[in-house]
XYZ file of N, CA and C in Angstrom:
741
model
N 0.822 -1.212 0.000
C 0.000 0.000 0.000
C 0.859 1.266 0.000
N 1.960 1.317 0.573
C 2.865 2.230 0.658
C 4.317 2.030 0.966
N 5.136 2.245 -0.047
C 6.171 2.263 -0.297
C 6.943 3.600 -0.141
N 8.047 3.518 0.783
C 8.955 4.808 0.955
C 10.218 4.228 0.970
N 11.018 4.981 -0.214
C 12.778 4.596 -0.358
C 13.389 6.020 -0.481
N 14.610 5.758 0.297
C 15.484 7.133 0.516
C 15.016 7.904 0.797
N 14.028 8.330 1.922
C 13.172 9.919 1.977
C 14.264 10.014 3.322
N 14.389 11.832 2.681
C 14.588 12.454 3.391
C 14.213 13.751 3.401
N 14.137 14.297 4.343
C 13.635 16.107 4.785
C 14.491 16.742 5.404
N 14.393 18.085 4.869
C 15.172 18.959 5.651
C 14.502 20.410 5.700
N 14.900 21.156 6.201
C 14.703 22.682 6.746
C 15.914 23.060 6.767
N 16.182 24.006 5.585
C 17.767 24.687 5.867
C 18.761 23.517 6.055
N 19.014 24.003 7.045
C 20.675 23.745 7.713
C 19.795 22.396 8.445
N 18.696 22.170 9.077
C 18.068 21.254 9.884
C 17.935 19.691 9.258
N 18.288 18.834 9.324
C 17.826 17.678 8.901
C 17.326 16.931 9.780
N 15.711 16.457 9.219
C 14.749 16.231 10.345
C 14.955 14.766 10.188
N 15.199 14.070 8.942
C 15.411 12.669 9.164
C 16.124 12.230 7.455
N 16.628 11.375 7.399
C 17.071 11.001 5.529
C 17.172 9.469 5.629
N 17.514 9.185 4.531
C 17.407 7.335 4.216
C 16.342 6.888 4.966
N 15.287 6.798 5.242
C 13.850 6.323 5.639
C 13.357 4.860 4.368
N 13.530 3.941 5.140
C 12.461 3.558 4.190
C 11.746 3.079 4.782
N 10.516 2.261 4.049
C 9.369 2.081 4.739
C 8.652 1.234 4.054
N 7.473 0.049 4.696
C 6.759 -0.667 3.090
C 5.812 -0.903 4.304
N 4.460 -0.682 3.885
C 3.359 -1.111 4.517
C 2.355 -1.827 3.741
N 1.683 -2.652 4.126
C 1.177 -3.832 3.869
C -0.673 -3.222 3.640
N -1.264 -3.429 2.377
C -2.907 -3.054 3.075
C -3.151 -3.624 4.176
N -4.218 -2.954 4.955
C -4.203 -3.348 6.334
C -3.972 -3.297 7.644
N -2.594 -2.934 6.938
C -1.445 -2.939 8.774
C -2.045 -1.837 8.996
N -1.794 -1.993 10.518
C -2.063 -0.640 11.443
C -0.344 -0.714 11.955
N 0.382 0.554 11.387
C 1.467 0.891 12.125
C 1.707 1.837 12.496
N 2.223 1.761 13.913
C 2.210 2.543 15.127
C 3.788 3.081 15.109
N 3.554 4.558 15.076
C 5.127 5.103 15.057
C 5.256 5.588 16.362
N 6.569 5.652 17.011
C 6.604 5.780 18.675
C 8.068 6.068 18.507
N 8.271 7.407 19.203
C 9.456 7.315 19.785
C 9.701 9.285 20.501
N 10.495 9.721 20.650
C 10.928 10.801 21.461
C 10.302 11.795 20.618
N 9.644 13.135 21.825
C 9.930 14.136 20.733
C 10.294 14.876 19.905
N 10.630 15.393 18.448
C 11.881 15.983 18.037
C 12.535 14.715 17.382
N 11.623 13.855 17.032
C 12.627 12.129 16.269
C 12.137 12.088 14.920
N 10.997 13.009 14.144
C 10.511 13.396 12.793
C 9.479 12.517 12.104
N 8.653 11.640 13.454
C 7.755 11.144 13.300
C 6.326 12.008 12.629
N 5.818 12.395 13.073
C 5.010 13.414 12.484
C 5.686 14.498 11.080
N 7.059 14.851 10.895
C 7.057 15.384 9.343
C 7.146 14.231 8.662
N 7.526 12.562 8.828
C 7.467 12.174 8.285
C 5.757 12.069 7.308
N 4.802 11.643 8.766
C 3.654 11.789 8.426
C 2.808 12.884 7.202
N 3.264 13.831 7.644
C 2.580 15.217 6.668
C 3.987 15.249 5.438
N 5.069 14.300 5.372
C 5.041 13.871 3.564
C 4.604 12.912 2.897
N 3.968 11.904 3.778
C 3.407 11.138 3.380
C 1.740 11.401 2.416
N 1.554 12.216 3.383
C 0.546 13.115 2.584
C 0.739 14.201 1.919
N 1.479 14.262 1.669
C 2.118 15.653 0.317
C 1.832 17.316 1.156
N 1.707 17.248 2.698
C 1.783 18.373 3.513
C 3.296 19.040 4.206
N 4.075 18.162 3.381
C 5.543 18.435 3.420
C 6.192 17.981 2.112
N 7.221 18.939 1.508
C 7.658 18.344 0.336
C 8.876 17.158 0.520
N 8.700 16.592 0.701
C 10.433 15.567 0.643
C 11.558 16.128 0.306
N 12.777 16.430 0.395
C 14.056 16.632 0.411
C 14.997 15.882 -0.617
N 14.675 14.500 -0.462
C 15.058 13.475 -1.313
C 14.081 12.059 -1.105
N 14.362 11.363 -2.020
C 13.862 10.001 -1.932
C 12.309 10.083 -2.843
N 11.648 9.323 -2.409
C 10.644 8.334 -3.611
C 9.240 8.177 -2.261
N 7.992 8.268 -2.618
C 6.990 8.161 -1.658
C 5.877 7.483 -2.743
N 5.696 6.380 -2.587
C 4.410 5.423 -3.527
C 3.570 4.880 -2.368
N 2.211 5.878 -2.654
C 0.848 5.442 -1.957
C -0.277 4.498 -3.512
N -0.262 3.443 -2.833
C -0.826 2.900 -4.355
C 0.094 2.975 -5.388
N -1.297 3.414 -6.349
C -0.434 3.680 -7.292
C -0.046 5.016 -7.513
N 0.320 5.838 -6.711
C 0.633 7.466 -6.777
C 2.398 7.591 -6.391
N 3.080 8.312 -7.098
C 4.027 8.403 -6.794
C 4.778 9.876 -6.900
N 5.486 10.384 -5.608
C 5.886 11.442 -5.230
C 7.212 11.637 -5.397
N 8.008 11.844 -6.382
C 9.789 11.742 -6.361
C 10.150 13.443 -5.983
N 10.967 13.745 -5.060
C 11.755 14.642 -4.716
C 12.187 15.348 -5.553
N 12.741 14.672 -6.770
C 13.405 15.277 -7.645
C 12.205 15.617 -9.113
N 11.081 15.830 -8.852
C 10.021 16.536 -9.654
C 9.740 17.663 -9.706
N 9.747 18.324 -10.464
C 9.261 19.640 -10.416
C 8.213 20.164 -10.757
N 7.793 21.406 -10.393
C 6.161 22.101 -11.273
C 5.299 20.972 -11.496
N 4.870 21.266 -12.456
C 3.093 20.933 -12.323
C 3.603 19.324 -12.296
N 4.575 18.614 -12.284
C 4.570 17.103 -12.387
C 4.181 17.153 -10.491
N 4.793 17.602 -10.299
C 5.095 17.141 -8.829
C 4.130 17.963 -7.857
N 2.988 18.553 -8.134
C 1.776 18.836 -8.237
C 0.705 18.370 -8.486
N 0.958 17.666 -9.002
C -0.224 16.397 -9.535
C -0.061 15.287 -9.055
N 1.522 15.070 -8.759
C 1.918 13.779 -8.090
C 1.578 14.432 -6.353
N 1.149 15.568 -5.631
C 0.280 15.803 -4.706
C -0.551 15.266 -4.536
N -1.521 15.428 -5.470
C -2.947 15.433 -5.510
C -3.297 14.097 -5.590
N -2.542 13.679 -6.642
C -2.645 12.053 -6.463
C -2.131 11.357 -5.222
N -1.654 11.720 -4.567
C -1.245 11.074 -3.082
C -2.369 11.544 -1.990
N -3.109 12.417 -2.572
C -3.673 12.923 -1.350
C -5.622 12.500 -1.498
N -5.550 12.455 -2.200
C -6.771 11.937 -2.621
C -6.816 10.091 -2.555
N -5.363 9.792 -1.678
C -5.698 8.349 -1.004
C -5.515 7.805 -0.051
N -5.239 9.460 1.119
C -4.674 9.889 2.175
C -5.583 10.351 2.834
N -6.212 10.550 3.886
C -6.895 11.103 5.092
C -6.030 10.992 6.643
N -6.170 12.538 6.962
C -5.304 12.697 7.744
C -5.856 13.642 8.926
N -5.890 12.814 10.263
C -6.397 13.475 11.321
C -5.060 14.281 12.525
N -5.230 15.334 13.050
C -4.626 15.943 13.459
C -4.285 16.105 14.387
N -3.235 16.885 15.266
C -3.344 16.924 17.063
C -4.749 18.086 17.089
N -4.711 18.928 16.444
C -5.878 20.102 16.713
C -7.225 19.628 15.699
N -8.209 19.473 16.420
C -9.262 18.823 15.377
C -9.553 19.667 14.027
N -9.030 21.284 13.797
C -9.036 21.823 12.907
C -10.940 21.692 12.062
N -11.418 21.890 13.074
C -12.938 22.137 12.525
C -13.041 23.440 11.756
N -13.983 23.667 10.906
C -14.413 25.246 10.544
C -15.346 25.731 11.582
N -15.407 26.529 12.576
C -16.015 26.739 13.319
C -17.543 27.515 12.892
N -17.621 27.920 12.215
C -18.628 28.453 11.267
C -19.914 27.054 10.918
N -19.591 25.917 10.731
C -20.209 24.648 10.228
C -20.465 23.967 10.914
N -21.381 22.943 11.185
C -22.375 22.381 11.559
C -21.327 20.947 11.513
N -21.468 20.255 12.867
C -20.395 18.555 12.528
C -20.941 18.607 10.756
N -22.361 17.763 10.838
C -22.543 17.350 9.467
C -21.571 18.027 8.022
N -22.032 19.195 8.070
C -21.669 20.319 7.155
C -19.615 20.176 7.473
N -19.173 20.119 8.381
C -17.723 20.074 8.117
C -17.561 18.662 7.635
N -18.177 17.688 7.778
C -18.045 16.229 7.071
C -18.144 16.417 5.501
N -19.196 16.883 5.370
C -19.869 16.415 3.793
C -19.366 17.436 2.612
N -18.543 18.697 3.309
C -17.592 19.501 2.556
C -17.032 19.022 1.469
N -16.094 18.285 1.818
C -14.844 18.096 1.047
C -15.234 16.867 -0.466
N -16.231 16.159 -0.066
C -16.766 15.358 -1.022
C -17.552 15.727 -2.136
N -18.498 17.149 -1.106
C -19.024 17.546 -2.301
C -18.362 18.828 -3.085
N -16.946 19.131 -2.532
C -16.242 20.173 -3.330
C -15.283 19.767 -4.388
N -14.749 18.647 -3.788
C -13.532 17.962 -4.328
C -14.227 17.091 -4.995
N -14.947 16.169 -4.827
C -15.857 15.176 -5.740
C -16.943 15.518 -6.583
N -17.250 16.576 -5.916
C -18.692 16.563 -7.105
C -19.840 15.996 -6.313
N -19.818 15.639 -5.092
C -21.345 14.424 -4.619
C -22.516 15.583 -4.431
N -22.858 14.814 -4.649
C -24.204 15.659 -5.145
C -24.934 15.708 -3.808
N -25.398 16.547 -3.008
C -25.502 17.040 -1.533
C -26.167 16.135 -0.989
N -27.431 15.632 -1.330
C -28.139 14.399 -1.017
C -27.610 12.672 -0.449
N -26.637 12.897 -1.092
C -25.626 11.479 -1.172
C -25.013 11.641 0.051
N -24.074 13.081 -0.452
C -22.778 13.605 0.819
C -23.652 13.317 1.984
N -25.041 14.100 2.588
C -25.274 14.457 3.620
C -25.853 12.391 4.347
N -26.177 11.298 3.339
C -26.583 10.072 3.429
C -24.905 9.732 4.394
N -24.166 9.712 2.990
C -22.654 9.752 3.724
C -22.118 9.946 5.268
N -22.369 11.394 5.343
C -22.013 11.944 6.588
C -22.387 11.673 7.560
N -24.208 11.189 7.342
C -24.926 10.802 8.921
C -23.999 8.841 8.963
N -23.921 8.533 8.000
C -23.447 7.052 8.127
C -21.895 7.196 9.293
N -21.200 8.256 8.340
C -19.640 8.391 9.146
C -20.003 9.045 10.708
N -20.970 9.880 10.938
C -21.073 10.472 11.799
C -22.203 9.187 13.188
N -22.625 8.641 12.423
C -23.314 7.496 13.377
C -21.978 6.507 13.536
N -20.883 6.565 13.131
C -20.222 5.461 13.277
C -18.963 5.836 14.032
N -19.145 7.267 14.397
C -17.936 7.273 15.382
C -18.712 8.039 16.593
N -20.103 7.868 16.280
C -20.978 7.909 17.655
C -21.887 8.908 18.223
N -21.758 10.218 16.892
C -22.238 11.089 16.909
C -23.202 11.899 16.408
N -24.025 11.197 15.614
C -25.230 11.184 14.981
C -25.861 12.244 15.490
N -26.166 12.241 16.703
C -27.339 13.277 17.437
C -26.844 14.748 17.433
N -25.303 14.422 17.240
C -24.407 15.974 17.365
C -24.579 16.538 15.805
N -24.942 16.372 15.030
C -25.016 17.003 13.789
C -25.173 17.948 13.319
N -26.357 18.727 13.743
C -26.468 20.159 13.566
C -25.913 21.090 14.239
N -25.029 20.298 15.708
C -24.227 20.896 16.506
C -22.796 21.878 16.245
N -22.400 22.828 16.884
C -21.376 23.365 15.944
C -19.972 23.163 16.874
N -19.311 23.320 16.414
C -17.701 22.953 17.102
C -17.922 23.153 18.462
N -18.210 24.578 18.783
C -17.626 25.358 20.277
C -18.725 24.530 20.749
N -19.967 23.907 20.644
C -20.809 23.266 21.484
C -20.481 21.690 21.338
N -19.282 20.772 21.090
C -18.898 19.724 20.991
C -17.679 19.789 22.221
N -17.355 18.535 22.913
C -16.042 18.350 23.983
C -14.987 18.106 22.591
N -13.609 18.338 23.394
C -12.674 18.241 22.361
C -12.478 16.493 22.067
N -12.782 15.584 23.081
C -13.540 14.119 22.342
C -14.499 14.513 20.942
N -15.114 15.146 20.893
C -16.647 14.926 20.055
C -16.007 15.537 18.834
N -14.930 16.800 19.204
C -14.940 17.106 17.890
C -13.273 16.333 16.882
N -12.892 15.744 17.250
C -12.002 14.805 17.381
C -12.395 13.766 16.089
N -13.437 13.409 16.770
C -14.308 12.558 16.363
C -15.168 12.556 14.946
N -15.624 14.290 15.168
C -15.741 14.756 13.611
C -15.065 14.923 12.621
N -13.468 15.118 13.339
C -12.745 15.102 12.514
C -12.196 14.244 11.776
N -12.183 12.782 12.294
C -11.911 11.402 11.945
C -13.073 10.802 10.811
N -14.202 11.632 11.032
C -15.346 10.946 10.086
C -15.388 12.302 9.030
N -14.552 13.389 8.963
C -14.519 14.127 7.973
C -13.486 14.074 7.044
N -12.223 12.965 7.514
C -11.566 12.187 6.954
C -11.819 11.130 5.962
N -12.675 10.378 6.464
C -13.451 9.227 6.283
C -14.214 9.496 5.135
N -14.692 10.640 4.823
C -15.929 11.032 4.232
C -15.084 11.031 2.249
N -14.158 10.939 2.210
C -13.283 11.019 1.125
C -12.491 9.956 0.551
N -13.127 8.641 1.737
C -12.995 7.745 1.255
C -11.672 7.088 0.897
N -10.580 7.239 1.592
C -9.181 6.720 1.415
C -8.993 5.816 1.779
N -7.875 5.101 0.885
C -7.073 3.826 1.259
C -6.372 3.824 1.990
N -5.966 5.080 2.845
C -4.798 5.002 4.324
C -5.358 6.207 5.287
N -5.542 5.714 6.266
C -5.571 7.023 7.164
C -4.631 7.472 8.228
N -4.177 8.361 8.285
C -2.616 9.017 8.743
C -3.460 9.797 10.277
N -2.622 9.354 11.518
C -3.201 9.818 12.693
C -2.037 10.394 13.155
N -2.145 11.578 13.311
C -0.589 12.222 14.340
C -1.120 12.627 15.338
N -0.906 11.767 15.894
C -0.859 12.108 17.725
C -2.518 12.555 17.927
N -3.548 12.114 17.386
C -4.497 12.686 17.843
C -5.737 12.662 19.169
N -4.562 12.052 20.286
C -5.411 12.666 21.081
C -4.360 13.395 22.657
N -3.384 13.874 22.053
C -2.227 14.765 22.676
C -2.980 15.699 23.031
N -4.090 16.401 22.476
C -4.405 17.815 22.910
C -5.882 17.721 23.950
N -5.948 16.172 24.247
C -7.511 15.769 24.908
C -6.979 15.522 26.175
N -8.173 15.871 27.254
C -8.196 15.140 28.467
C -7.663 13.774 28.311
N -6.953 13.706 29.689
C -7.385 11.442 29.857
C -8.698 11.250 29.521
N -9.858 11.934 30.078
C -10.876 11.091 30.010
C -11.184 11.282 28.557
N -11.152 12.194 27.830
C -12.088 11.906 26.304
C -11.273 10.734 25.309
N -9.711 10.831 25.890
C -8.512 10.302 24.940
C -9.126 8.859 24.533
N -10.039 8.018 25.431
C -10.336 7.048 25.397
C -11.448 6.852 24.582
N -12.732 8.104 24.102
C -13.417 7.627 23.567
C -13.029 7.642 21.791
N -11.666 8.549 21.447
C -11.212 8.596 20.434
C -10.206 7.750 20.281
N -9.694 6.518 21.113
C -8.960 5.614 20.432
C -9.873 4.458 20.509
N -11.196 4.225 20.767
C -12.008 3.319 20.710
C -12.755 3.576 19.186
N -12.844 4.718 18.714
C -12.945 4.810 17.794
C -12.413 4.110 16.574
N -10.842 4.066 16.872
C -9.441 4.360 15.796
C -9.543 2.640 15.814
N -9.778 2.306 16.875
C -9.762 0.616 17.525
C -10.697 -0.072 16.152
N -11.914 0.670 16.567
C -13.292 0.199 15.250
C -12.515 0.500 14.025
N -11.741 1.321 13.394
C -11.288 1.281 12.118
C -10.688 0.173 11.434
N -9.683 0.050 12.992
C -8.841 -1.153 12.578
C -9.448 -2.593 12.870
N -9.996 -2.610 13.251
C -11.191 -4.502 13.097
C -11.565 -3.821 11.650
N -12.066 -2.806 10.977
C -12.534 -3.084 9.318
C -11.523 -2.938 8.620
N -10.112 -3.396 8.465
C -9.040 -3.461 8.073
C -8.714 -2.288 7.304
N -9.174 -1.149 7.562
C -8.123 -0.147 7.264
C -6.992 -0.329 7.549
N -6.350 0.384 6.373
C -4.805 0.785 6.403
C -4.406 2.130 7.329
N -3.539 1.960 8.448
C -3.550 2.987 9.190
C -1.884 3.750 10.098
N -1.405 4.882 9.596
C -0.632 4.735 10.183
C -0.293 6.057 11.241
N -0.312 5.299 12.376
C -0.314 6.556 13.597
C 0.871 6.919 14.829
N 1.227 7.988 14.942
C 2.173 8.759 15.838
C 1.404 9.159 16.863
N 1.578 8.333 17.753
C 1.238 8.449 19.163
C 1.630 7.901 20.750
N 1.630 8.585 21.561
C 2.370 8.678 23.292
C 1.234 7.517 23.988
N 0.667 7.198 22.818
C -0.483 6.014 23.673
C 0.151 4.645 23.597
N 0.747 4.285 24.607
C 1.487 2.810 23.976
C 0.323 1.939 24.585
N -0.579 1.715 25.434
C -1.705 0.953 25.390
C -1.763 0.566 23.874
N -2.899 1.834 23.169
C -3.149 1.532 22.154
C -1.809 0.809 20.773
N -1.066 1.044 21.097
C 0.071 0.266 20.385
C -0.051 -0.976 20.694
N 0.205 -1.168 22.015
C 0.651 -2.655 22.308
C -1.119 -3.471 21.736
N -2.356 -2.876 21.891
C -3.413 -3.528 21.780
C -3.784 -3.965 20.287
N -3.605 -2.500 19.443
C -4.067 -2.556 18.358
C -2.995 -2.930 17.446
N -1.732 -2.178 17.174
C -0.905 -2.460 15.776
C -0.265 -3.642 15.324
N -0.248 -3.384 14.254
C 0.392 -5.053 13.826
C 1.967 -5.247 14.013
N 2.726 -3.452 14.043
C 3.543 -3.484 13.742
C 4.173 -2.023 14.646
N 5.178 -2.109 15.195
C 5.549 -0.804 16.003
C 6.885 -0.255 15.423
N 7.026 0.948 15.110
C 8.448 1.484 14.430
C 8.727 2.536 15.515
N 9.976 2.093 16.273
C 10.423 3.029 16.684
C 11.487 4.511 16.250
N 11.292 5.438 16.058
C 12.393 6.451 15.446
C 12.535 7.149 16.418
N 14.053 8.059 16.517
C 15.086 8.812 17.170
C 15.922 9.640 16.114
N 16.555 10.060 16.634
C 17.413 11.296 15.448
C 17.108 10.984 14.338
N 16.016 10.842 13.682
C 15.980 11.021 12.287
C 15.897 9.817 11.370
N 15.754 9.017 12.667
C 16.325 7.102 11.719
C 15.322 6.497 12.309
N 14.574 5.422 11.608
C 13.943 3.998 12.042
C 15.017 2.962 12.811
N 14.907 3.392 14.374
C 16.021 2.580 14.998
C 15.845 1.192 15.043
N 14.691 0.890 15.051
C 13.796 -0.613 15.468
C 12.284 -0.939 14.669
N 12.044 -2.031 14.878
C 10.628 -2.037 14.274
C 10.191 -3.997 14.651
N 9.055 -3.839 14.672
C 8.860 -5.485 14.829
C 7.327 -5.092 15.571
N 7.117 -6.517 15.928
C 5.627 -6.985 16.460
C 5.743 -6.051 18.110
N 4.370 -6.088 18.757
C 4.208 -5.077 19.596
C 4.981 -5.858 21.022
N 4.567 -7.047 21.021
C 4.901 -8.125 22.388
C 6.518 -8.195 21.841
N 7.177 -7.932 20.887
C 8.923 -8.107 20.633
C 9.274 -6.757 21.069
N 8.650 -5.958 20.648
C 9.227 -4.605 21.135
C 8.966 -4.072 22.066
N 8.119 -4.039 22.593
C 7.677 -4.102 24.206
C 8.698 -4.705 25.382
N 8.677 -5.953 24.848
C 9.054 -7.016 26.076
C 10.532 -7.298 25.872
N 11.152 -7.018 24.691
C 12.433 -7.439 24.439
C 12.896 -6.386 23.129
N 13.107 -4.634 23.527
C 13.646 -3.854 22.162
C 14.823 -4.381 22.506
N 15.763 -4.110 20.948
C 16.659 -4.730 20.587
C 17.353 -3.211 20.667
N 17.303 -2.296 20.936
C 18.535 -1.588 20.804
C 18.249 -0.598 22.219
N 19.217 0.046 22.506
C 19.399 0.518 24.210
C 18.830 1.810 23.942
N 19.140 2.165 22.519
C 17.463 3.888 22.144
C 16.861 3.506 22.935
N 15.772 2.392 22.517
C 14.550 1.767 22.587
C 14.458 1.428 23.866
N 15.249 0.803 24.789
C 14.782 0.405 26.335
C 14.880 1.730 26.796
N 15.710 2.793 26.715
C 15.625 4.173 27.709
C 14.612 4.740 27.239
N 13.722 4.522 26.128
C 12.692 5.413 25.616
C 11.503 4.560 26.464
N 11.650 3.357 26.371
C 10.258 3.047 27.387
C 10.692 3.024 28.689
N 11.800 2.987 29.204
C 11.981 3.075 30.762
C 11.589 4.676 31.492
N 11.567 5.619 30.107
C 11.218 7.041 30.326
C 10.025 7.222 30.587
N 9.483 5.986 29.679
C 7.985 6.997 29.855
C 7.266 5.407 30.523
N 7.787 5.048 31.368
C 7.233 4.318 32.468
C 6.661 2.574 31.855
N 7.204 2.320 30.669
C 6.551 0.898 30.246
C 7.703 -0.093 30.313
């Protein structure tokens, strides 16, 4: 489903990470984990063409993003990556102006063409399925930052992608709501979405992913099944990073 060789990024003088590669499987749910400042999340937003790559090669499907493209090629090779990409955020990034429903059924009927009738069939389906049906005509500032979280995951959804990209999204929630938005993410992955997420939740790692990648300065230090990396990381990054944060 996704293929990454030689990516690298930079900022100036900054190099956030290089030689990356990566191959994900339809399906997998993989869980990226490691320190802050390790380029987990820019990796994420080039995966979705919300960062340009530096160097290297990014194939979602059949879409392919080369570094070394320019103008309108590598513009189109955007669009084509992104239109098989859905991507939820640390800030739920609602339009505050819109109605849950109405921030769902947007993007389908702007970017697609759906014809409002369909979109709005759509939206109550995505919006009953991450639990919020009754909240519909409701508007952001009258949703908990759970609820609108939540809209934001089914306004993802609503566009219908083959991968959905989670950075850290529930860093900016209470403990208590954090739980009703990874029970959510939980239901995605029993319908075998393809999913790949940056997050401080190692519960949800160890429960849900198929597959855990740990990164640090800029490199994939480790990677393997959740009970191998958990119970036995193979490199001394990896044991001071969970002895830090208490696992």
């Amino acid at each position: 489903m996704i293929e990454v060789n030689k990516l690298g990024k930079s900022f100036h003088e900054l190099v956030v990470f290089q030689n990356i590669d990566l191959h994900i499987r339809p399906k997998e749910i993989v869980v990226l984990v490691g320190p802050s400042g390790s380029g987990k999340s820019t990796l994420l937003r080039c995966l979705n063409g919300l960062e340009e790559p530096s160097a290297g090669t990014i194939r979602v499907g059949n879409a392919v993003l080369e570094a070394s493209m320019d103008g309108q090629a590598k513009k189109q090779a955007v669009r084509n990556i992104r239109a098989l990409t859905g991507m939820v955020f640390q800030s739920f990034n609602l339009f505050p102006h819109m109605t849950a429903l109405d921030n769902v059924i947007m993007a389908p009927m702007a970017v697609k063409n759906m014809p409002k009738e369909q979109a709005v069939q759509l939206g109550e389906e995505l919006l009953s399925k991450v639990g919020l049906l009754e909240k519909k005509y409701e508007y952001p500032s009258r949703l908990s930052g759970g609820q609108q979280q939540r809209v934001a995951i089914a306004r993802s959804l609503a566009m219908q992608p083959q991968v959905m990209l989670f950075d850290e999204p529930t860093s900016a929630l209470d403990p208590e709501l954090t739980g009703e938005v990874l029970s959510v993410m939980k239901q995605l992955a029993t319908e075998g979405k393809t999913m790949i997420v940056v997050t401080h939740e190692m519960r949800f790692a160890r429960e849900v992913a198929d597959r855990v990648i740990f990164m640090s300065e800029g490199k994939i230090q480790e990677e393997g099944v959740p009970e191998q990396f958990f119970a036995e990381p193979k490199t001394e990054r990896a044991r001071k990073f969970l002895r830090q944060i208490g696992e």
